[in-house]
PDB file of C-alpha atoms and ligand atoms in Angstrom:
ATOM      1  CA  MET A   7      34.969  42.270 -37.640  1.00 89.00           C
ATOM      2  CA  TYR A   8      38.097  44.102 -38.683  1.00 95.00           C
ATOM      3  CA  ASN A   9      40.187  42.726 -35.865  1.00 92.00           C
ATOM      4  CA  LYS A  10      42.554  40.514 -37.770  1.00 96.00           C
ATOM      5  CA  ILE A  11      45.175  42.060 -39.997  1.00 98.00           C
ATOM      6  CA  GLN A  12      48.191  40.367 -41.520  1.00 97.00           C
ATOM      7  CA  PHE A  13      50.919  41.869 -43.639  1.00 97.00           C
ATOM      8  CA  VAL A  14      51.023  39.909 -46.901  1.00 97.00           C
ATOM      9  CA  LYS A  15      53.617  41.499 -49.141  1.00 96.00           C
ATOM     10  CA  SER A  16      55.205  44.580 -50.622  1.00 97.00           C
ATOM     11  CA  ALA A  17      55.094  44.764 -54.398  1.00 96.00           C
ATOM     12  CA  SER A  18      57.361  47.036 -56.376  1.00 94.00           C
ATOM     13  CA  SER A  19      55.710  46.137 -59.655  1.00 94.00           C
ATOM     14  CA  ILE A  20      52.327  44.852 -60.696  1.00 94.00           C
ATOM     15  CA  LYS A  21      54.000  41.608 -61.702  1.00 95.00           C
ATOM     16  CA  HIS A  22      54.251  40.859 -58.003  1.00 94.00           C
ATOM     17  CA  LEU A  23      50.676  41.221 -56.810  1.00 94.00           C
ATOM     18  CA  PRO A  24      49.453  38.416 -54.496  1.00 94.00           C
ATOM     19  CA  ASP A  25      48.302  35.204 -56.200  1.00 90.00           C
ATOM     20  CA  ASN A  26      45.282  34.946 -53.980  1.00 87.00           C
ATOM     21  CA  ARG A  27      43.057  37.607 -55.517  1.00 88.00           C
ATOM     22  CA  LEU A  28      40.508  39.157 -53.171  1.00 96.00           C
ATOM     23  CA  PRO A  29      38.647  42.473 -53.142  1.00 97.00           C
ATOM     24  CA  GLU A  30      40.926  45.428 -52.496  1.00 98.00           C
ATOM     25  CA  ILE A  31      40.479  48.749 -50.738  1.00 98.00           C
ATOM     26  CA  VAL A  32      43.207  51.117 -51.735  1.00 98.00           C
ATOM     27  CA  LEU A  33      44.672  53.838 -49.513  1.00 98.00           C
ATOM     28  CA  CYS A  34      45.881  56.717 -51.645  1.00 97.00           C
ATOM     29  CA  GLY A  35      46.731  60.395 -51.375  1.00 97.00           C
ATOM     30  CA  ARG A  36      49.641  62.745 -50.915  1.00 95.00           C
ATOM     31  CA  SER A  37      52.741  61.836 -48.953  1.00 94.00           C
ATOM     32  CA  ASN A  38      52.643  62.294 -45.187  1.00 95.00           C
ATOM     33  CA  VAL A  39      48.868  62.629 -44.858  1.00 97.00           C
ATOM     34  CA  GLY A  40      48.609  59.557 -42.605  1.00 97.00           C
ATOM     35  CA  LYS A  41      47.715  56.580 -44.816  1.00 97.00           C
ATOM     36  CA  SER A  42      50.032  54.128 -43.077  1.00 97.00           C
ATOM     37  CA  SER A  43      49.211  55.521 -39.634  1.00 98.00           C
ATOM     38  CA  PHE A  44      45.566  54.824 -40.399  1.00 98.00           C
ATOM     39  CA  ILE A  45      46.329  51.104 -40.664  1.00 98.00           C
ATOM     40  CA  ASN A  46      48.176  51.015 -37.355  1.00 97.00           C
ATOM     41  CA  SER A  47      45.576  53.010 -35.472  1.00 98.00           C
ATOM     42  CA  PHE A  48      42.475  51.443 -36.959  1.00 98.00           C
ATOM     43  CA  PHE A  49      43.713  47.932 -36.218  1.00 97.00           C
ATOM     44  CA  ARG A  50      45.361  48.960 -32.963  1.00 96.00           C
ATOM     45  CA  ARG A  51      48.698  47.638 -34.097  1.00 95.00           C
ATOM     46  CA  LYS A  52      51.668  49.720 -33.134  1.00 91.00           C
ATOM     47  CA  ASP A  53      53.704  49.406 -36.271  1.00 93.00           C
ATOM     48  CA  ILE A  54      52.434  46.805 -38.675  1.00 97.00           C
ATOM     49  CA  ALA A  55      52.700  49.620 -41.242  1.00 96.00           C
ATOM     50  CA  LYS A  56      55.859  51.708 -41.323  1.00 94.00           C
ATOM     51  CA  THR A  57      55.258  55.411 -40.809  1.00 94.00           C
ATOM     52  CA  SER A  58      57.472  58.446 -40.610  1.00 92.00           C
ATOM     53  CA  SER A  59      57.292  62.109 -39.758  1.00 92.00           C
ATOM     54  CA  SER A  60      59.086  62.836 -43.006  1.00 89.00           C
ATOM     55  CA  PRO A  61      57.220  62.225 -46.251  1.00 88.00           C
ATOM     56  CA  GLY A  62      58.057  59.440 -48.682  1.00 86.00           C
ATOM     57  CA  LYS A  63      58.057  56.523 -46.254  1.00 87.00           C
ATOM     58  CA  THR A  64      55.918  54.045 -48.189  1.00 88.00           C
ATOM     59  CA  ARG A  65      57.551  53.186 -51.499  1.00 89.00           C
ATOM     60  CA  THR A  66      55.806  50.045 -52.661  1.00 93.00           C
ATOM     61  CA  LEU A  67      52.293  48.606 -52.880  1.00 96.00           C
ATOM     62  CA  ASN A  68      51.769  47.105 -49.432  1.00 97.00           C
ATOM     63  CA  TYR A  69      49.162  44.395 -49.088  1.00 98.00           C
ATOM     64  CA  TYR A  70      47.436  43.733 -45.768  1.00 98.00           C
ATOM     65  CA  LEU A  71      44.876  40.972 -45.435  1.00 98.00           C
ATOM     66  CA  VAL A  72      41.903  41.809 -43.213  1.00 98.00           C
ATOM     67  CA  ASP A  73      39.804  39.068 -41.592  1.00 97.00           C
ATOM     68  CA  GLU A  74      41.002  36.804 -44.401  1.00 96.00           C
ATOM     69  CA  LYS A  75      38.400  38.520 -46.596  1.00 97.00           C
ATOM     70  CA  PHE A  76      39.826  41.552 -48.295  1.00 98.00           C
ATOM     71  CA  TYR A  77      43.052  43.474 -48.783  1.00 98.00           C
ATOM     72  CA  LEU A  78      43.933  46.961 -47.728  1.00 98.00           C
ATOM     73  CA  VAL A  79      46.561  48.210 -50.131  1.00 98.00           C
ATOM     74  CA  ASP A  80      48.738  51.010 -48.750  1.00 97.00           C
ATOM     75  CA  LEU A  81      50.254  53.020 -51.597  1.00 96.00           C
ATOM     76  CA  PRO A  82      53.224  55.357 -51.811  1.00 93.00           C
ATOM     77  CA  GLY A  83      52.143  58.960 -51.402  1.00 92.00           C
ATOM     78  CA  PHE A  84      52.590  61.435 -54.190  1.00 86.00           C
ATOM     79  CA  GLY A  85      53.724  65.032 -54.316  1.00 83.00           C
ATOM     80  CA  TYR A  86      56.837  64.560 -52.258  1.00 79.00           C
ATOM     81  CA  ALA A  87      59.264  67.114 -53.627  1.00 73.00           C
ATOM     82  CA  LYS A  88      62.449  65.750 -52.108  1.00 80.00           C
ATOM     83  CA  VAL A  89      62.806  62.557 -54.106  1.00 80.00           C
ATOM     84  CA  SER A  90      64.334  62.677 -57.561  1.00 85.00           C
ATOM     85  CA  LYS A  91      62.130  63.287 -60.575  1.00 86.00           C
ATOM     86  CA  LYS A  92      62.942  59.792 -61.802  1.00 88.00           C
ATOM     87  CA  GLU A  93      61.823  58.196 -58.551  1.00 85.00           C
ATOM     88  CA  ARG A  94      58.646  60.266 -58.446  1.00 84.00           C
ATOM     89  CA  GLU A  95      57.814  59.173 -61.972  1.00 87.00           C
ATOM     90  CA  GLU A  96      58.441  55.544 -61.053  1.00 88.00           C
ATOM     91  CA  TRP A  97      56.079  55.728 -58.093  1.00 87.00           C
ATOM     92  CA  GLN A  98      53.461  57.442 -60.178  1.00 89.00           C
ATOM     93  CA  LYS A  99      53.752  54.780 -62.837  1.00 92.00           C
ATOM     94  CA  LEU A 100      53.485  52.045 -60.209  1.00 93.00           C
ATOM     95  CA  ILE A 101      50.317  53.607 -58.762  1.00 94.00           C
ATOM     96  CA  GLU A 102      48.732  54.142 -62.176  1.00 94.00           C
ATOM     97  CA  ASP A 103      49.665  50.660 -63.410  1.00 95.00           C
ATOM     98  CA  TYR A 104      48.239  49.150 -60.298  1.00 96.00           C
ATOM     99  CA  MET A 105      44.977  51.072 -60.386  1.00 96.00           C
ATOM    100  CA  MET A 106      44.440  50.436 -64.074  1.00 96.00           C
ATOM    101  CA  ASN A 107      45.267  46.746 -63.936  1.00 94.00           C
ATOM    102  CA  SER A 108      44.325  45.330 -60.561  1.00 95.00           C
ATOM    103  CA  GLY A 109      40.759  44.582 -61.572  1.00 94.00           C
ATOM    104  CA  HIS A 110      39.944  43.907 -57.919  1.00 96.00           C
ATOM    105  CA  ILE A 111      39.642  47.410 -56.470  1.00 97.00           C
ATOM    106  CA  LEU A 112      36.322  47.820 -54.665  1.00 97.00           C
ATOM    107  CA  GLN A 113      36.894  51.272 -53.346  1.00 98.00           C
ATOM    108  CA  ALA A 114      39.560  53.928 -52.876  1.00 98.00           C
ATOM    109  CA  PHE A 115      40.099  55.814 -49.658  1.00 98.00           C
ATOM    110  CA  HIS A 116      41.447  59.187 -50.725  1.00 98.00           C
ATOM    111  CA  PHE A 117      43.398  60.593 -47.758  1.00 98.00           C
ATOM    112  CA  ILE A 118      43.765  64.339 -47.293  1.00 98.00           C
ATOM    113  CA  ASP A 119      45.324  66.230 -44.380  1.00 98.00           C
ATOM    114  CA  SER A 120      42.337  68.090 -42.926  1.00 97.00           C
ATOM    115  CA  ARG A 121      44.495  71.119 -42.086  1.00 97.00           C
ATOM    116  CA  HIS A 122      45.224  71.802 -45.726  1.00 96.00           C
ATOM    117  CA  GLU A 123      43.169  72.586 -48.764  1.00 96.00           C
ATOM    118  CA  PRO A 124      43.049  69.843 -51.379  1.00 97.00           C
ATOM    119  CA  THR A 125      45.735  70.489 -53.986  1.00 95.00           C
ATOM    120  CA  LYS A 126      45.950  70.124 -57.724  1.00 94.00           C
ATOM    121  CA  LEU A 127      47.403  66.660 -57.152  1.00 92.00           C
ATOM    122  CA  ASP A 128      44.302  65.714 -55.163  1.00 96.00           C
ATOM    123  CA  GLN A 129      42.169  66.900 -58.058  1.00 96.00           C
ATOM    124  CA  MET A 130      44.214  64.804 -60.449  1.00 94.00           C
ATOM    125  CA  LEU A 131      43.861  61.720 -58.282  1.00 95.00           C
ATOM    126  CA  ASN A 132      40.123  62.276 -58.038  1.00 97.00           C
ATOM    127  CA  GLU A 133      39.850  62.667 -61.796  1.00 96.00           C
ATOM    128  CA  PHE A 134      41.871  59.504 -62.356  1.00 95.00           C
ATOM    129  CA  LEU A 135      39.681  57.462 -59.971  1.00 96.00           C
ATOM    130  CA  ARG A 136      36.605  58.782 -61.698  1.00 96.00           C
ATOM    131  CA  GLN A 137      37.934  57.788 -65.130  1.00 96.00           C
ATOM    132  CA  LEU A 138      38.555  54.283 -63.849  1.00 97.00           C
ATOM    133  CA  GLU A 139      35.124  54.250 -62.205  1.00 97.00           C
ATOM    134  CA  ILE A 140      36.614  53.409 -58.828  1.00 97.00           C
ATOM    135  CA  PRO A 141      34.257  54.562 -56.041  1.00 97.00           C
ATOM    136  CA  CYS A 142      35.900  56.818 -53.523  1.00 97.00           C
ATOM    137  CA  SER A 143      35.552  57.891 -49.902  1.00 98.00           C
ATOM    138  CA  PHE A 144      37.487  60.846 -48.535  1.00 98.00           C
ATOM    139  CA  ILE A 145      39.380  60.396 -45.274  1.00 98.00           C
ATOM    140  CA  LEU A 146      40.324  63.734 -43.737  1.00 98.00           C
ATOM    141  CA  THR A 147      43.176  63.014 -41.377  1.00 98.00           C
ATOM    142  CA  LYS A 148      44.813  64.615 -38.334  1.00 98.00           C
ATOM    143  CA  VAL A 149      41.499  66.006 -37.158  1.00 98.00           C
ATOM    144  CA  ASP A 150      42.947  66.051 -33.618  1.00 98.00           C
ATOM    145  CA  LYS A 151      44.922  69.092 -34.746  1.00 97.00           C
ATOM    146  CA  LEU A 152      41.906  71.099 -35.932  1.00 96.00           C
ATOM    147  CA  LYS A 153      40.209  73.937 -34.130  1.00 95.00           C
ATOM    148  CA  GLN A 154      36.428  74.181 -34.483  1.00 93.00           C
ATOM    149  CA  SER A 155      36.669  77.008 -37.011  1.00 94.00           C
ATOM    150  CA  GLU A 156      39.201  75.090 -39.088  1.00 95.00           C
ATOM    151  CA  PHE A 157      36.928  72.087 -39.047  1.00 94.00           C
ATOM    152  CA  ALA A 158      34.087  74.103 -40.553  1.00 94.00           C
ATOM    153  CA  ARG A 159      36.432  75.507 -43.180  1.00 95.00           C
ATOM    154  CA  SER A 160      37.710  72.068 -44.073  1.00 96.00           C
ATOM    155  CA  LYS A 161      34.158  70.799 -44.625  1.00 94.00           C
ATOM    156  CA  LYS A 162      33.508  73.695 -46.976  1.00 95.00           C
ATOM    157  CA  ASN A 163      36.763  73.106 -48.858  1.00 95.00           C
ATOM    158  CA  ILE A 164      36.033  69.456 -49.433  1.00 97.00           C
ATOM    159  CA  LYS A 165      32.558  70.117 -50.720  1.00 95.00           C
ATOM    160  CA  SER A 166      33.747  72.784 -53.101  1.00 96.00           C
ATOM    161  CA  SER A 167      36.772  70.786 -54.313  1.00 97.00           C
ATOM    162  CA  PHE A 168      35.060  67.489 -55.158  1.00 97.00           C
ATOM    163  CA  LYS A 169      31.589  67.450 -56.570  1.00 93.00           C
ATOM    164  CA  GLU A 170      30.761  63.984 -55.262  1.00 94.00           C
ATOM    165  CA  ALA A 171      31.968  64.729 -51.713  1.00 96.00           C
ATOM    166  CA  ASP A 172      29.064  64.563 -49.283  1.00 93.00           C
ATOM    167  CA  PRO A 173      29.858  64.974 -45.574  1.00 87.00           C
ATOM    168  CA  ASP A 174      26.843  62.810 -44.727  1.00 87.00           C
ATOM    169  CA  LYS A 175      27.969  59.990 -46.958  1.00 92.00           C
ATOM    170  CA  ASN A 176      31.529  59.674 -48.104  1.00 97.00           C
ATOM    171  CA  VAL A 177      33.644  62.094 -46.059  1.00 98.00           C
ATOM    172  CA  ILE A 178      35.191  60.851 -42.817  1.00 98.00           C
ATOM    173  CA  TYR A 179      37.118  62.944 -40.316  1.00 98.00           C
ATOM    174  CA  TYR A 180      39.702  60.709 -38.750  1.00 98.00           C
ATOM    175  CA  SER A 181      42.432  60.867 -36.162  1.00 98.00           C
ATOM    176  CA  SER A 182      45.079  58.232 -35.697  1.00 98.00           C
ATOM    177  CA  VAL A 183      45.845  59.799 -32.331  1.00 97.00           C
ATOM    178  CA  ASN A 184      42.489  59.759 -30.544  1.00 96.00           C
ATOM    179  CA  GLY A 185      40.347  57.321 -32.518  1.00 90.00           C
ATOM    180  CA  ASN A 186      38.030  60.009 -33.862  1.00 97.00           C
ATOM    181  CA  GLY A 187      36.131  58.751 -36.919  1.00 97.00           C
ATOM    182  CA  ARG A 188      36.734  55.084 -36.248  1.00 97.00           C
ATOM    183  CA  LYS A 189      33.002  54.285 -36.166  1.00 97.00           C
ATOM    184  CA  ASP A 190      32.485  56.059 -39.482  1.00 97.00           C
ATOM    185  CA  VAL A 191      35.216  53.964 -41.062  1.00 98.00           C
ATOM    186  CA  ILE A 192      33.557  50.806 -39.720  1.00 98.00           C
ATOM    187  CA  ASN A 193      30.202  51.869 -41.173  1.00 97.00           C
ATOM    188  CA  THR A 194      31.814  52.556 -44.524  1.00 97.00           C
ATOM    189  CA  LEU A 195      33.605  49.217 -44.549  1.00 97.00           C
ATOM    190  CA  ASN A 196      30.355  47.469 -43.630  1.00 97.00           C
ATOM    191  CA  GLN A 197      28.725  49.001 -46.674  1.00 95.00           C
ATOM    192  CA  ILE A 198      31.426  48.142 -49.172  1.00 94.00           C
ATOM    193  CA  VAL A 199      32.887  44.808 -48.117  1.00 90.00           C
TER     194      VAL A 199
HETATM  195  P1  LIG B  26      53.815  58.293 -47.155  1.00 83.80           P
HETATM  196  O1  LIG B  26      54.119  56.875 -46.797  1.00 83.80           O
HETATM  197  O2  LIG B  26      55.016  59.147 -47.314  1.00 83.80           O
HETATM  198  O3  LIG B  26      52.889  58.410 -48.306  1.00 83.80           O
HETATM  199  O4  LIG B  26      53.041  58.951 -45.877  1.00 83.80           O
HETATM  200  P2  LIG B  26      51.708  58.441 -45.139  1.00 83.80           P
HETATM  201  O5  LIG B  26      50.507  59.095 -45.774  1.00 83.80           O
HETATM  202  O6  LIG B  26      51.683  56.964 -45.034  1.00 83.80           O
HETATM  203  O7  LIG B  26      51.854  59.112 -43.695  1.00 83.80           O
HETATM  204  P3  LIG B  26      52.298  58.420 -42.316  1.00 83.80           P
HETATM  205  O8  LIG B  26      51.213  57.503 -41.849  1.00 83.80           O
HETATM  206  O9  LIG B  26      53.662  57.882 -42.436  1.00 83.80           O
HETATM  207  O10 LIG B  26      52.235  59.675 -41.315  1.00 83.80           O
HETATM  208  C1  LIG B  26      52.967  60.854 -41.534  1.00 83.80           C
HETATM  209  C2  LIG B  26      53.086  61.625 -40.241  1.00 83.80           C
HETATM  210  O11 LIG B  26      51.821  62.110 -39.815  1.00 83.80           O
HETATM  211  C3  LIG B  26      53.618  60.804 -39.058  1.00 83.80           C
HETATM  212  O12 LIG B  26      54.499  61.621 -38.315  1.00 83.80           O
HETATM  213  C4  LIG B  26      52.373  60.476 -38.257  1.00 83.80           C
HETATM  214  O13 LIG B  26      52.634  60.289 -36.885  1.00 83.80           O
HETATM  215  C5  LIG B  26      51.537  61.722 -38.484  1.00 83.80           C
HETATM  216  N1  LIG B  26      50.087  61.426 -38.386  1.00 83.80           N
HETATM  217  C6  LIG B  26      49.408  60.537 -39.119  1.00 83.80           C
HETATM  218  N2  LIG B  26      48.102  60.532 -38.802  1.00 83.80           N
HETATM  219  C7  LIG B  26      47.946  61.435 -37.812  1.00 83.80           C
HETATM  220  C8  LIG B  26      46.803  61.911 -37.056  1.00 83.80           C
HETATM  221  O14 LIG B  26      45.658  61.476 -37.211  1.00 83.80           O
HETATM  222  N3  LIG B  26      47.049  62.889 -36.133  1.00 83.80           N
HETATM  223  C9  LIG B  26      48.298  63.410 -35.928  1.00 83.80           C
HETATM  224  N4  LIG B  26      48.417  64.373 -35.018  1.00 83.80           N
HETATM  225  N5  LIG B  26      49.385  62.995 -36.620  1.00 83.80           N
HETATM  226  C10 LIG B  26      49.218  62.021 -37.546  1.00 83.80           C
HETATM  227 MG1  LIG B  27      52.860  55.518 -45.892  1.00 83.80          MG
END
């Protein structure tokens, strides 16, 4: 399970989604939190997904087929200040169009950098997913960089920021560097796919 991943396509508009419609798990969240790195590390592929230390790397909807059963859809991040307002609005429109119209989204993985408090943009994303009735799991990334005290604080922050967040159920602490949280992701996938 979860050992075969193929890149299918990049779509810059919802007119270009794959013809072969399958269930989709969507990777969303702010820029630079580690969405694309998650794909590489989870599937132990060095760079099937393009990543970068500077935000704004992913700019299209990127479809990856897993075990020929479902898609992971890697989205552009939001909140990246350095792109033009026009470009930011285009990405936002692409993400919203996609989420409203796909009709195949099983679940969203909302990625948040565990070192930082969720922002207003995270709240907006959460609200949007709720409106669309898309179930959500929270993936707290870069946990390899956390000290024990920061870890406890992060858990508190998540619980107080999102009323449905439950560390025993839908919050995963993940590291693309040391494989932390991998088992929890597998358990979550087993439940939803
Ligand atoms: P956008 O495509 O701009 O939305 O960003 P993204 O969320 O896809 O982030 P990306 O995977 O490109 O990673 C951003 C940076 O964070 C890169 O320099 C990664 O190496 C780093 N990074 C990602 N995950 C981890 C992690 O678990 N631990 C550490 N230490 N660094 C990470
Ligand atoms: Mg990316």
